[in-house]
Short mmCIF file of C-alpha atoms and ligand atoms in Angstrom, two decimals:
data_model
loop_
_atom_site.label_atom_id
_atom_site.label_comp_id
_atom_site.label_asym_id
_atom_site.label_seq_id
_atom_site.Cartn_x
_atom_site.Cartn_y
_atom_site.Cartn_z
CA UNK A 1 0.00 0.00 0.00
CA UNK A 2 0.68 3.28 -0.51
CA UNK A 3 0.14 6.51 1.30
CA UNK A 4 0.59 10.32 0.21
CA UNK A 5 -0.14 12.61 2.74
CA UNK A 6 -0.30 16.35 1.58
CA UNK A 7 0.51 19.23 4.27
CA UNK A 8 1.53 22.24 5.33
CA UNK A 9 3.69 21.06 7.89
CA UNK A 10 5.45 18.12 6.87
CA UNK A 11 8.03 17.98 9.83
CA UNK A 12 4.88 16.96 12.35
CA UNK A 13 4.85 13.67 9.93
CA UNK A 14 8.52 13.14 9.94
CA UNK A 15 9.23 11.64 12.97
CA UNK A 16 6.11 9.36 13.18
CA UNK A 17 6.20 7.97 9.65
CA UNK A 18 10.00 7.32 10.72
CA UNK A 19 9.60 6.04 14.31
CA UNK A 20 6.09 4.19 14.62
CA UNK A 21 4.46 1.08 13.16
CA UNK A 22 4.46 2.95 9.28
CA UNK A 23 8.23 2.59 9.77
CA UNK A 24 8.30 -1.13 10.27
CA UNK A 25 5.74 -1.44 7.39
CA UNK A 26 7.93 0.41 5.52
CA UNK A 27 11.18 -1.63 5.98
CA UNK A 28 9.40 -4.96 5.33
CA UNK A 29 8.47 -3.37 2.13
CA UNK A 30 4.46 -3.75 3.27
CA UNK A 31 3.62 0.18 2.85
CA UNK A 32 5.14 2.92 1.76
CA UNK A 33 4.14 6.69 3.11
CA UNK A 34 5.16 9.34 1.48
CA UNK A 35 4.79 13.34 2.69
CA UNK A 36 4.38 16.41 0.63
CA UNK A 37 4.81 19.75 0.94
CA UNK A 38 2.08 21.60 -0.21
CA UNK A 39 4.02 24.95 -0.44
CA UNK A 40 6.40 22.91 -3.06
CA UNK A 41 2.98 23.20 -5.42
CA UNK A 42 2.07 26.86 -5.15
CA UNK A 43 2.51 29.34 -7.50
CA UNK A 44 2.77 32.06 -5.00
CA UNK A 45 6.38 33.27 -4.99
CA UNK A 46 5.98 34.35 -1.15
CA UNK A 47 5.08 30.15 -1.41
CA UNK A 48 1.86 30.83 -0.03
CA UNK A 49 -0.86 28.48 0.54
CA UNK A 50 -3.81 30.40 1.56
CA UNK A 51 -6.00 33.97 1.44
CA UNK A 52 -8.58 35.94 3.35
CA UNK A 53 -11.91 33.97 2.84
CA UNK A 54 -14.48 35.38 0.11
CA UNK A 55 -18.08 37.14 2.62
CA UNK A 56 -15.64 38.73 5.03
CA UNK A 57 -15.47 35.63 7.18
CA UNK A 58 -12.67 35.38 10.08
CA UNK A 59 -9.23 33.40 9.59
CA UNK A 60 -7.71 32.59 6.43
CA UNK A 61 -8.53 29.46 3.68
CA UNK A 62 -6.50 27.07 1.50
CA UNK A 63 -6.46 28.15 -1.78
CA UNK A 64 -7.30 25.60 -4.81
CA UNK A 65 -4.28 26.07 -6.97
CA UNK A 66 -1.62 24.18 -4.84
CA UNK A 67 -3.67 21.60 -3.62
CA UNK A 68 -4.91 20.90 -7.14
CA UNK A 69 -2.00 21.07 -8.88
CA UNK A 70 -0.32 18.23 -5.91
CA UNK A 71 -3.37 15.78 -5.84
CA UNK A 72 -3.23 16.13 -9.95
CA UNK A 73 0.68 15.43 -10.20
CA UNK A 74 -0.31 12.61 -8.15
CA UNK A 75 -2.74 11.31 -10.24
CA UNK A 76 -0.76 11.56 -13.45
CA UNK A 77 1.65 8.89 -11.52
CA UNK A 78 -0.98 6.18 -10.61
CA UNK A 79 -4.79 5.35 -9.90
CA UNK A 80 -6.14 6.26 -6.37
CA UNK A 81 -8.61 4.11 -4.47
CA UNK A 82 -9.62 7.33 -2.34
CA UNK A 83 -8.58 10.72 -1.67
CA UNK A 84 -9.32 11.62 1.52
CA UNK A 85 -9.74 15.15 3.49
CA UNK A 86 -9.63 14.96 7.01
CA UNK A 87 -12.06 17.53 8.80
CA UNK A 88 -14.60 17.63 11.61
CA UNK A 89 -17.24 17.51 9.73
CA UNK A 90 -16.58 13.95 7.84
CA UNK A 91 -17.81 10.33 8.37
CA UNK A 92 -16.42 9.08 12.10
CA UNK A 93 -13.64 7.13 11.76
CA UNK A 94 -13.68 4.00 12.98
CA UNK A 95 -12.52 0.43 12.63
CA UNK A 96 -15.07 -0.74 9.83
CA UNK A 97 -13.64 2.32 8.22
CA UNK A 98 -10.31 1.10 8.79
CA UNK A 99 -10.38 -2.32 7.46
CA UNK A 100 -12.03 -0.85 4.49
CA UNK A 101 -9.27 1.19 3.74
CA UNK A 102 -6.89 -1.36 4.45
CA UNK A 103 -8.24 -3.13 1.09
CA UNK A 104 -6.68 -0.04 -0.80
CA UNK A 105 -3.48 0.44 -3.21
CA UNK A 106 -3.15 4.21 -2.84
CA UNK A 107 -4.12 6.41 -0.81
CA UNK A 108 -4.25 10.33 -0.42
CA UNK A 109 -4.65 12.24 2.60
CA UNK A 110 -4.91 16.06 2.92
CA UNK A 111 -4.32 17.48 5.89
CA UNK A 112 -6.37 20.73 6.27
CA UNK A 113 -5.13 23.94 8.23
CA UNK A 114 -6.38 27.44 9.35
CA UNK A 115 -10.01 27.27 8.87
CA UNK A 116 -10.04 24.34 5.97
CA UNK A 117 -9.65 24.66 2.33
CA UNK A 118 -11.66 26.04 -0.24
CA UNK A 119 -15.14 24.12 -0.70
CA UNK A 120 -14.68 23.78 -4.11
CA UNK A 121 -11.77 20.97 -3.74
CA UNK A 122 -14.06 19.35 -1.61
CA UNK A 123 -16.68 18.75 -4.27
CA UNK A 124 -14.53 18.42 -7.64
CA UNK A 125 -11.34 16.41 -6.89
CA UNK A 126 -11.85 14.94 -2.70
CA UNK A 127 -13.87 11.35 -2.36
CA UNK A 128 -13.75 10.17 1.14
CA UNK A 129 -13.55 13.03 4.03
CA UNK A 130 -12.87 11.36 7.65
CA UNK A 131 -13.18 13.04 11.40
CA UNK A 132 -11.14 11.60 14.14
CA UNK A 133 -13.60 13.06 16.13
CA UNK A 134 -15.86 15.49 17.56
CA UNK A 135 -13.27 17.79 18.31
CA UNK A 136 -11.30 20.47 16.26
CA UNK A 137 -7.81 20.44 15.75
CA UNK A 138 -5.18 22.82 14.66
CA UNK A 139 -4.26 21.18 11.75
CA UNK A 140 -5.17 17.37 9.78
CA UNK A 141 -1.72 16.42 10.59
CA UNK A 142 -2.45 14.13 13.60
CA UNK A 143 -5.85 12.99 11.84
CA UNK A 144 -3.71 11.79 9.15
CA UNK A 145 -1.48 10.03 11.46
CA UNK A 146 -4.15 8.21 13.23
CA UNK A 147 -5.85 7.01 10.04
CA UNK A 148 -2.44 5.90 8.21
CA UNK A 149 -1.80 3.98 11.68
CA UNK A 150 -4.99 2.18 12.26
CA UNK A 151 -5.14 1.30 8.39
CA UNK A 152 -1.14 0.21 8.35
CA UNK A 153 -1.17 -2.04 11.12
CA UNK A 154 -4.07 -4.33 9.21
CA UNK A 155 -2.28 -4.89 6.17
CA UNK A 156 -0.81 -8.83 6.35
CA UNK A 157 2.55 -8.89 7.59
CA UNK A 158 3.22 -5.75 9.29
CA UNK A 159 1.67 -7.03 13.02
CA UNK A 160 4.62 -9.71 14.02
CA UNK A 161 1.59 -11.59 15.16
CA UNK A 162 -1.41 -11.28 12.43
CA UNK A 163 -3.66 -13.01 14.86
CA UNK A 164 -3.49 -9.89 17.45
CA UNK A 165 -5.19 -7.17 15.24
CA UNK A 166 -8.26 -9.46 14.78
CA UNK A 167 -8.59 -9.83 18.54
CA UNK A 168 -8.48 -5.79 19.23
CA UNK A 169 -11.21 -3.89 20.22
CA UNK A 170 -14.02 -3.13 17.53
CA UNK A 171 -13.30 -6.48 15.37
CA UNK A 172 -16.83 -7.94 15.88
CA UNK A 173 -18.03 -5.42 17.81
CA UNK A 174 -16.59 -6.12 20.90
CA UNK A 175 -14.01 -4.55 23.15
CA UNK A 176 -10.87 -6.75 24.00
CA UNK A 177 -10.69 -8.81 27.14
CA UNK A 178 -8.32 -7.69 29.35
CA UNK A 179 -4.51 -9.10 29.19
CA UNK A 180 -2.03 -9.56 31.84
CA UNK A 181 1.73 -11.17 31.65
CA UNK A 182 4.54 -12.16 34.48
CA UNK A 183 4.63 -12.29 37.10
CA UNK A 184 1.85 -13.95 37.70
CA UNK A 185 1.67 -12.56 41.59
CA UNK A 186 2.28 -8.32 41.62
CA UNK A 187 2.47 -7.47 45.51
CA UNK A 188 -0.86 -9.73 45.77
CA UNK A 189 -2.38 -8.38 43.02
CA UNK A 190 -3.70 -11.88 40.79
CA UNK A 191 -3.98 -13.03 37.23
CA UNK A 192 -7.15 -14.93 36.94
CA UNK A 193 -6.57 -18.28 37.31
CA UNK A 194 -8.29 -19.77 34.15
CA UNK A 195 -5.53 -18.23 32.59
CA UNK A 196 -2.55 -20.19 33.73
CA UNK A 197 -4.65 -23.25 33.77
CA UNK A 198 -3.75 -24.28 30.49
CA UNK A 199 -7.25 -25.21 29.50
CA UNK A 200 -7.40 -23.53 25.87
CA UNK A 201 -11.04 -23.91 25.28
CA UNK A 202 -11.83 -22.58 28.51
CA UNK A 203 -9.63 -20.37 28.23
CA UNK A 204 -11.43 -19.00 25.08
CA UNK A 205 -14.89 -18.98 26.69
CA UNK A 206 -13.27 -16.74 29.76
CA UNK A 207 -11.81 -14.42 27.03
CA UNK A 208 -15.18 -14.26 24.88
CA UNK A 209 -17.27 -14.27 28.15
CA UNK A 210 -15.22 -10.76 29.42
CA UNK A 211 -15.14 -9.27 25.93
CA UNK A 212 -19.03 -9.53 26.15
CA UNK A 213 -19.29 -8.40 29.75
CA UNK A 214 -16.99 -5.26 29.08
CA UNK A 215 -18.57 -4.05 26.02
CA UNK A 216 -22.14 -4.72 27.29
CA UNK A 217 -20.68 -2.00 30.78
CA UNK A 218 -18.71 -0.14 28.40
CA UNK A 219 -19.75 0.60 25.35
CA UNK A 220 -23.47 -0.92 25.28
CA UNK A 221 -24.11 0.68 21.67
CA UNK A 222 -21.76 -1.37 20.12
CA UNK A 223 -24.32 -4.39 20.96
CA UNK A 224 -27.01 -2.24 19.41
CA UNK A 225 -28.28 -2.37 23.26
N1 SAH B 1 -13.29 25.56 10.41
C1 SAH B 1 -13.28 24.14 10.39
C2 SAH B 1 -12.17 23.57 11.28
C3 SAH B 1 -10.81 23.88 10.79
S1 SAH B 1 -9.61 23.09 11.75
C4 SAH B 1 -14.63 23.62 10.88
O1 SAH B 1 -15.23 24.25 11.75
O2 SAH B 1 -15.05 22.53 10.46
C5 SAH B 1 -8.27 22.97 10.60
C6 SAH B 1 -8.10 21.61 9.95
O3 SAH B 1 -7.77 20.64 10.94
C7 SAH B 1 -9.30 21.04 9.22
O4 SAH B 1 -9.41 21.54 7.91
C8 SAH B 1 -9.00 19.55 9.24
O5 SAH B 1 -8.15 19.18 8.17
C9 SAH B 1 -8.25 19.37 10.55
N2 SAH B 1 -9.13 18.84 11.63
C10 SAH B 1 -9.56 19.53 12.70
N3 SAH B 1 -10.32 18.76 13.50
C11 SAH B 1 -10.38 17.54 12.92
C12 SAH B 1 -11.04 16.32 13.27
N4 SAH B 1 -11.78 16.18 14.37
N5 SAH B 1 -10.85 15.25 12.44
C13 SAH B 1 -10.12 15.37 11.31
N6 SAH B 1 -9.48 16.51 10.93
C14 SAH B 1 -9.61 17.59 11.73
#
C-alpha cells in the first residue's frame, strides 16, 4: 500500500512515519508513506498556501491552486482508491472504516489547516472526508497520522503476530478482554486463574465471556443495546 499525505507542515509527519508502526511497514516493504509539501505546489512566490476567505469571514482558507495542482501530479503517476480530506465535519472514523481502507493500493490524505480549504476541492477532486472526532484540531496532521496507523497495522505482515489485530477492540463489535503477563503474583495483586490453567477452550470462553461483559458495561451501543 501506498500513502501520500499532503501538508503544510510536513516535519509533524517526519518523525512518526519514521519512528512508529508505518516505519516497520515500511522496511518490510508492506507500505510505503510518502509526505508532501504543499508549499512545493504553489505558485505564489511568497510560497503561499492560503487567502482571506471570500463574505468577510474570520481566519484565512487554502487556496485551490496548490492543492490541485499536488493531488493532480499525483494522479498523473498512478490510480487512487480514495482521496481523503480529514475535517470535523466527515464520516467518524472507525474500525469498519479502517479495514475498508486497508483493502486499498493508494491512498491520499490532505491534511487541512487554518479554517479548511476552499469548498470547491471538496466537491470536484476529494472522495472520502474522515473526522477523528468530535473535536477540532489545529491542523489534519495528527488525523492523518491516526488514520495511516490504524489502516497500516491491518495490512498482512506488518503485526509480528497477524492473529493480534483481529482480537483488538471493535473487530466484531466487541471490546478486548483484558490481558495480563509475568509475574503472575504483583504485591498480591492476581492473574485470573483460568488463565494459567492451560485449559485452551476454557480459556477461550473466559476471554469471549469478558469481551461480552466489558462491552455490554462499556460501550453498550456497540451491541445495538
Ligand atoms: N473551520 C473548520 C475547522 C478547521 S480546523 C470547521 O469548523 O469545520 C483545521 C483543519 O484541521 C481542518 O481543515 C481539518 O483538516 C483538521 N481537523 C480539525 N479537526 C479535525 C477532526 N476532528 N478530524 C479530522 N481533521 C480535523
Amino acid at each position: 500500500m501506498r500513502i501520500d499525505i499532503i501538508t503544510v507542515l510536513p516535519e509533524m509527519l517526519d518523525g512518526f512515519v519514521n519512528t512508529s508502526i508505518l516505519a516497520r511497514a515500511q522496511r518490510s516493504g508492506l507500505a510505503e508513506i510518502h509526505v508532501h509539501n504543499l508549499r512545493d505546489y504553489t505558485t505564489n512566490k511568497h510560497r503561499r498556501v492560503d487567502d482571506y476567505p471570500f463574505g468577510g469571514f474570520a481566519g484565512m482558507v487554502m487556496q485551490c491552486q496548490p492543492i490541485d495542482a499536488c493531488i493532480s501530479a499525483l494522479k498523473a503517476e498512478r490510480d487512487y482508491d480514495e482521496v481523503i480530506f480529514t475535517s470535523p465535519d466527515g464520516e467518524q472514523f472507525n474500525q469498519p472504516m479502517a479495514n475498508g481502507l486497508s483493502l486499498a493500493k493508494n491512498l491520499i490524505i490532505l491534511c487541512g489547516h487554518y479554517k479548511g480549504i476552499d469548498y470547491r476541492i471538496r466537491e470536484h477532486l476529494i472522495t472520502k472526508e474522515i473526522s477523528i472526532g468530535d473535536y477540532v484540531l489545529t491542523g489534519g496532521e495528527l488525523a492523518a497520522a491516526v488514520i495511516a496507523d490504524a489502516v497500516v497495522r491491518l495490512i498482512p505482515g506488518v503485526l509480528s503476530d497477524e492473529q493480534s489485530a483481529l482480537s483488538d477492540s471493535f473487530q466484531d463489535n466487541l471490546l478486548a478482554a483484558p490481558v495480563y503477563t509475568r509475574p503472575a503474583d504483583y504485591k498480591g495483586w492476581k492473574v485470573p486463574d483460568i488463565l494459567l490453567s492451560g485449559h485452551d477452550a476454557k480459556i477461550k470462553e473466559w476471554e469471549l465471556a469478558q469481551s461480552l461483559e466489558r462491552t455490554r458495561r462499556l460501550r453498550p451501543d456497540l451491541l445495538g443495546e
